[in-house]
Amino acid sequence: MKTVLDIVIIIACIVALWQGAELVVNSATRIARKIGMSDLVIGLTVVAIGTSAPEFAVTVVAALEGQSDISVGNVVGSNIFNLGFILGGLALLKGIATTKTMVYRDGGMLIGTTILLIIFLYDLSLSRFESAALLIILVTYVGFLIYRRAESEEHIPEGDFNWLDVPKFIVGIAIIVAAGHYFVEAASDLARLIGLSEWVIGVTVVAIGTSAPEIATSLVALLRGQSCMSAGNLIGSDLFNLLGVLGLAGLLHPMVVAPAAQSSILLLGGMVVLVVIMMRTGWRLSRWEGGILILITLGRWILDFTR
């Protein structure tokens, strides 16, 4: 009975996280437009941060409750899921065109950030000092984007701003935080009941659930012919997950993770490098390259569950 209840709670929380993130993304985009932010800045900050809100809620709540494996596992798992299943799946569905800016600046930033996290977690811990460094890098990067005011090659619908967007944004955040709390509780109970480690649950089940907004946003963008925005949203979300989500979570509560975390973190590093290389070859992520990313992620999951 308890297992069934936990599954129902997880499903309900996934729905709530999706709906809450949708409110946040839609309202925040119109608010950002109102104050004159460029398309590029909106895509790499507001949209990316909005779709990362579920990861933010789950990771911070888990960290505060002392569940470091779920906290870090959710971020690492979400990033692997974003690049493997979502980006790979979208490329398999329809090849994705890329740009020099996306590959060299944003892809290079993602590679550097992932390598830095590998170094920080080499001792299986994330200190407040290291977390503060991640946050500083994020603020600097976002500040750089705003300062440059570069025009984006992707188009994000403006929408008509009205003052209801402000309370909608607040309500969306509240829904996400509440759903994140219950998601962590149910996932932890389920992990203990079926004998899986919290790391495996965090890097798979929780990661999939919190990546739901990225799936929706990127799929809609691709179907509308905005392939650059589709890939850009995933890169921006991954950057915010690593720098903002883990940075704040570790600053609030220093974390220690299980040894199993190292292999997943190294896989993430390898996948990030592979994705950037794939995006550079022919300035396109082809269908067969998308298939490779999906197979890598599936293989990793099989190893996690059978360990």
Coordinates of C-alpha atoms in Angstrom, one line a residue:
M1 CA 0.0 0.0 0.0
K2 CA 2.8 2.4 0.9
T3 CA 4.6 1.6 -2.4
V4 CA 1.4 2.4 -4.4
L5 CA 1.0 5.7 -2.5
D6 CA 4.6 6.7 -3.2
I7 CA 4.1 6.0 -6.9
V8 CA 0.9 8.1 -7.0
I9 CA 2.7 10.9 -5.1
I10 CA 5.6 10.8 -7.6
I11 CA 3.3 10.9 -10.6
A12 CA 1.2 13.8 -9.1
C13 CA 4.4 15.7 -8.3
I14 CA 5.7 15.3 -11.9
V15 CA 2.5 16.8 -13.2
A16 CA 2.7 19.6 -10.6
L17 CA 6.3 20.3 -11.5
W18 CA 5.5 20.5 -15.2
Q19 CA 2.6 22.9 -14.7
G20 CA 4.5 25.0 -12.2
A21 CA 7.5 25.3 -14.5
E22 CA 5.1 26.2 -17.4
L23 CA 3.7 29.1 -15.4
V24 CA 7.2 30.2 -14.4
V25 CA 8.6 30.1 -18.0
N26 CA 5.6 31.8 -19.7
S27 CA 5.3 34.6 -17.1
A28 CA 9.0 35.2 -16.7
T29 CA 9.5 35.4 -20.4
R30 CA 6.9 38.1 -20.7
I31 CA 8.3 40.0 -17.7
A32 CA 11.8 39.8 -19.1
R33 CA 10.4 41.1 -22.5
K34 CA 8.7 44.0 -20.7
I35 CA 12.1 45.2 -19.2
G36 CA 13.8 45.0 -22.6
M37 CA 16.0 41.8 -22.4
S38 CA 17.2 40.4 -25.7
D39 CA 16.0 37.1 -27.2
L40 CA 19.5 35.5 -26.5
V41 CA 19.5 36.6 -22.8
I42 CA 16.0 35.3 -22.3
G43 CA 16.8 32.0 -23.9
L44 CA 19.9 31.3 -21.9
T45 CA 18.7 32.7 -18.6
V46 CA 15.0 33.1 -18.1
V47 CA 13.9 30.1 -20.1
A48 CA 16.8 27.9 -19.0
I49 CA 16.3 28.9 -15.3
G50 CA 12.6 28.4 -15.6
T51 CA 12.8 24.9 -17.0
S52 CA 15.5 24.1 -14.3
A53 CA 13.1 25.2 -11.5
P54 CA 12.1 21.6 -10.7
E55 CA 15.7 20.5 -10.4
F56 CA 16.3 23.5 -8.2
A57 CA 13.4 22.7 -5.9
V58 CA 14.2 19.0 -5.6
T59 CA 18.0 19.5 -5.2
V60 CA 17.8 22.2 -2.6
V61 CA 15.1 20.5 -0.5
A62 CA 17.1 17.2 -0.7
A63 CA 20.3 19.0 0.4
L64 CA 18.6 20.7 3.3
E65 CA 17.2 17.3 4.4
G66 CA 20.7 15.8 4.3
Q67 CA 20.0 13.6 1.3
S68 CA 23.1 14.5 -0.7
D69 CA 22.9 11.6 -3.0
I70 CA 19.5 12.5 -4.3
S71 CA 20.6 16.2 -4.4
V72 CA 23.7 15.7 -6.5
G73 CA 22.3 12.7 -8.3
N74 CA 19.3 14.7 -9.5
V75 CA 21.5 17.3 -11.1
V76 CA 23.9 14.9 -12.7
G77 CA 21.1 12.6 -13.8
S78 CA 19.1 15.5 -15.2
N79 CA 22.0 16.8 -17.2
I80 CA 22.7 13.3 -18.6
F81 CA 19.0 12.9 -19.4
N82 CA 18.9 16.3 -21.0
L83 CA 21.9 15.6 -23.3
G84 CA 21.3 11.9 -23.8
F85 CA 17.5 11.3 -24.0
I86 CA 16.1 14.7 -24.8
L87 CA 18.8 16.2 -27.1
G88 CA 19.5 12.7 -28.5
G89 CA 15.8 12.0 -29.0
L90 CA 15.1 15.3 -30.6
A91 CA 18.0 14.8 -33.0
L92 CA 16.7 11.3 -33.8
L93 CA 13.3 12.8 -34.6
K94 CA 14.7 15.7 -36.6
G95 CA 18.3 16.7 -37.1
I96 CA 19.3 19.8 -35.1
A97 CA 21.2 22.7 -36.6
T98 CA 23.8 24.4 -34.4
T99 CA 25.7 27.7 -34.5
K100 CA 29.3 28.8 -33.7
T101 CA 28.1 30.8 -30.7
M102 CA 26.3 27.8 -29.3
V103 CA 29.2 25.5 -29.8
Y104 CA 32.2 27.6 -28.9
R105 CA 30.9 30.0 -26.2
D106 CA 28.0 28.1 -24.6
G107 CA 29.3 24.6 -25.3
G108 CA 32.8 25.5 -24.1
M109 CA 31.3 27.0 -21.0
L110 CA 29.4 23.8 -20.3
I111 CA 32.6 21.7 -20.8
G112 CA 34.6 23.9 -18.4
T113 CA 31.9 23.9 -15.8
T114 CA 31.5 20.1 -15.9
I115 CA 35.3 19.6 -15.6
L116 CA 35.3 21.9 -12.6
L117 CA 32.5 19.9 -10.9
I118 CA 34.5 16.7 -11.5
I119 CA 37.4 18.3 -9.7
F120 CA 35.3 19.5 -6.9
L121 CA 33.6 16.1 -6.3
Y122 CA 36.8 14.1 -6.6
D123 CA 36.8 13.8 -2.8
L124 CA 33.1 12.9 -2.9
S125 CA 32.1 16.2 -1.2
L126 CA 31.0 19.7 -2.2
S127 CA 32.1 22.4 0.3
R128 CA 30.6 25.8 0.9
F129 CA 33.7 27.4 -0.7
E130 CA 33.3 25.3 -3.8
S131 CA 29.6 26.0 -4.0
A132 CA 30.2 29.7 -3.7
A133 CA 32.7 29.5 -6.6
L134 CA 30.0 27.9 -8.7
L135 CA 27.5 30.6 -8.0
I136 CA 30.1 33.3 -8.7
I137 CA 30.8 31.8 -12.1
L138 CA 27.1 31.7 -12.9
V139 CA 26.6 35.3 -11.9
T140 CA 29.6 36.4 -14.0
Y141 CA 28.4 34.4 -17.0
V142 CA 24.9 35.8 -16.9
G143 CA 26.3 39.3 -16.3
F144 CA 28.5 38.8 -19.4
L145 CA 25.4 37.8 -21.5
I146 CA 23.4 40.8 -20.4
Y147 CA 26.3 43.1 -20.9
R148 CA 26.9 41.9 -24.5
R149 CA 23.2 42.3 -25.3
A150 CA 23.8 40.0 -28.3
E151 CA 20.8 39.3 -30.5
S152 CA 19.7 35.6 -30.6
E153 CA 19.3 33.6 -33.8
E154 CA 16.3 31.9 -32.2
H155 CA 12.9 33.5 -31.8
I156 CA 10.9 33.3 -28.5
P157 CA 7.3 34.5 -28.8
E158 CA 7.0 37.8 -26.9
G159 CA 3.4 37.5 -25.6
D160 CA 1.5 40.4 -24.2
F161 CA 2.7 41.4 -20.7
N162 CA 0.1 42.1 -18.0
W163 CA 0.5 42.5 -14.3
L164 CA -1.0 39.1 -13.7
D165 CA 2.3 37.7 -14.9
V166 CA 3.9 38.7 -11.6
P167 CA 1.6 36.7 -9.3
K168 CA 1.6 33.8 -11.9
F169 CA 5.4 33.7 -11.6
I170 CA 5.2 33.6 -7.7
V171 CA 2.5 30.9 -7.8
G172 CA 4.5 28.8 -10.3
I173 CA 7.5 29.0 -8.0
A174 CA 5.4 28.0 -5.0
I175 CA 3.9 25.0 -6.8
I176 CA 7.4 23.8 -7.8
V177 CA 8.9 24.1 -4.3
A178 CA 5.9 22.2 -2.8
A179 CA 6.0 19.5 -5.4
G180 CA 9.8 19.2 -5.1
H181 CA 9.4 18.6 -1.4
Y182 CA 6.9 15.8 -1.7
F183 CA 8.8 14.3 -4.7
V184 CA 12.0 14.0 -2.6
E185 CA 10.0 12.4 0.3
A186 CA 8.3 9.8 -2.0
A187 CA 11.4 9.0 -4.0
S188 CA 13.4 8.4 -0.8
D189 CA 10.6 6.1 0.6
L190 CA 10.5 4.2 -2.7
A191 CA 14.3 3.8 -2.7
R192 CA 14.2 2.1 0.7
L193 CA 11.1 0.0 -0.1
I194 CA 12.4 -1.6 -3.3
G195 CA 16.1 -1.8 -2.2
L196 CA 17.7 0.7 -4.5
S197 CA 20.2 3.3 -3.3
E198 CA 19.2 6.9 -3.1
W199 CA 21.9 7.7 -5.7
V200 CA 20.2 5.4 -8.3
I201 CA 16.8 6.9 -7.6
G202 CA 18.2 10.4 -7.8
V203 CA 20.1 9.8 -11.0
T204 CA 17.1 8.1 -12.8
V205 CA 13.6 8.5 -11.5
V206 CA 13.9 11.9 -9.9
A207 CA 16.1 13.2 -12.8
I208 CA 13.4 12.2 -15.4
G209 CA 10.6 13.8 -13.4
T210 CA 12.4 17.1 -12.9
S211 CA 13.5 17.2 -16.6
A212 CA 9.8 17.2 -17.8
P213 CA 9.8 21.0 -18.5
E214 CA 13.0 20.7 -20.7
I215 CA 11.2 17.9 -22.7
A216 CA 8.2 20.1 -23.3
T217 CA 10.0 23.3 -24.1
S218 CA 12.6 21.7 -26.4
L219 CA 10.1 19.5 -28.3
V220 CA 7.8 22.5 -28.9
A221 CA 10.7 24.6 -30.1
L222 CA 11.9 21.8 -32.5
L223 CA 8.5 21.2 -33.9
R224 CA 8.2 25.0 -34.6
G225 CA 11.4 24.9 -36.6
Q226 CA 13.5 26.6 -33.8
S227 CA 16.2 23.9 -33.5
C228 CA 18.8 26.3 -32.2
M229 CA 16.5 27.3 -29.3
S230 CA 15.7 23.7 -28.7
A231 CA 19.4 22.8 -28.1
G232 CA 20.2 26.1 -26.5
N233 CA 17.6 25.6 -23.8
L234 CA 19.1 22.3 -22.9
I235 CA 22.6 23.7 -22.7
G236 CA 21.4 26.7 -20.6
S237 CA 19.5 24.4 -18.3
D238 CA 22.5 22.2 -17.8
L239 CA 24.7 25.2 -17.0
F240 CA 22.2 26.5 -14.5
N241 CA 21.8 23.0 -12.9
L242 CA 25.6 22.7 -12.3
L243 CA 26.3 26.3 -11.3
G244 CA 23.1 27.7 -9.8
V245 CA 21.3 24.6 -8.4
L246 CA 24.3 22.7 -7.0
G247 CA 26.0 26.0 -6.0
L248 CA 23.1 27.2 -3.9
A249 CA 22.3 23.7 -2.5
G250 CA 26.0 23.2 -1.4
L251 CA 26.1 26.7 0.0
L252 CA 23.1 26.0 2.2
H253 CA 24.3 22.5 3.2
P254 CA 27.7 21.1 2.4
M255 CA 27.2 17.7 0.7
V256 CA 28.9 14.3 0.7
V257 CA 28.0 11.7 -2.0
A258 CA 28.4 8.0 -2.4
P259 CA 31.4 6.5 -4.4
A260 CA 28.9 5.5 -7.1
A261 CA 28.6 9.2 -8.0
Q262 CA 32.1 9.4 -9.5
S263 CA 31.3 7.2 -12.5
S264 CA 28.1 9.1 -13.3
I265 CA 29.9 12.4 -13.0
L266 CA 32.7 11.2 -15.3
L267 CA 30.1 9.9 -17.8
L268 CA 28.5 13.4 -17.7
G269 CA 31.8 14.9 -18.5
G270 CA 32.4 12.6 -21.4
M271 CA 28.9 13.1 -22.8
V272 CA 29.3 16.9 -22.6
V273 CA 32.5 16.8 -24.7
L274 CA 31.0 14.3 -27.1
V275 CA 27.9 16.4 -27.6
V276 CA 29.9 19.6 -28.3
I277 CA 32.1 17.7 -30.8
M278 CA 28.9 16.3 -32.5
M279 CA 27.4 19.8 -32.7
R280 CA 30.6 21.1 -34.3
T281 CA 30.9 18.5 -37.0
G282 CA 28.9 19.9 -39.9
W283 CA 27.3 22.4 -37.6
R284 CA 24.5 19.9 -37.1
L285 CA 23.5 17.1 -34.7
S286 CA 22.4 14.3 -37.0
R287 CA 19.9 11.5 -36.4
W288 CA 22.6 8.8 -36.0
E289 CA 24.5 11.0 -33.5
G290 CA 21.2 11.3 -31.5
G291 CA 20.8 7.6 -31.5
I292 CA 24.3 7.2 -30.1
L293 CA 23.5 9.6 -27.2
I294 CA 20.4 7.6 -26.4
L295 CA 22.2 4.3 -26.3
I296 CA 24.9 5.7 -24.0
T297 CA 22.3 6.9 -21.6
L298 CA 20.4 3.6 -21.7
G299 CA 23.6 1.7 -21.1
R300 CA 24.4 3.9 -18.0
W301 CA 21.0 3.3 -16.6
I302 CA 21.3 -0.5 -17.0
L303 CA 24.6 -0.4 -15.1
D304 CA 23.0 1.8 -12.3
F305 CA 20.1 -0.5 -11.8
T306 CA 22.1 -3.8 -11.9
R307 CA 24.9 -2.6 -9.7

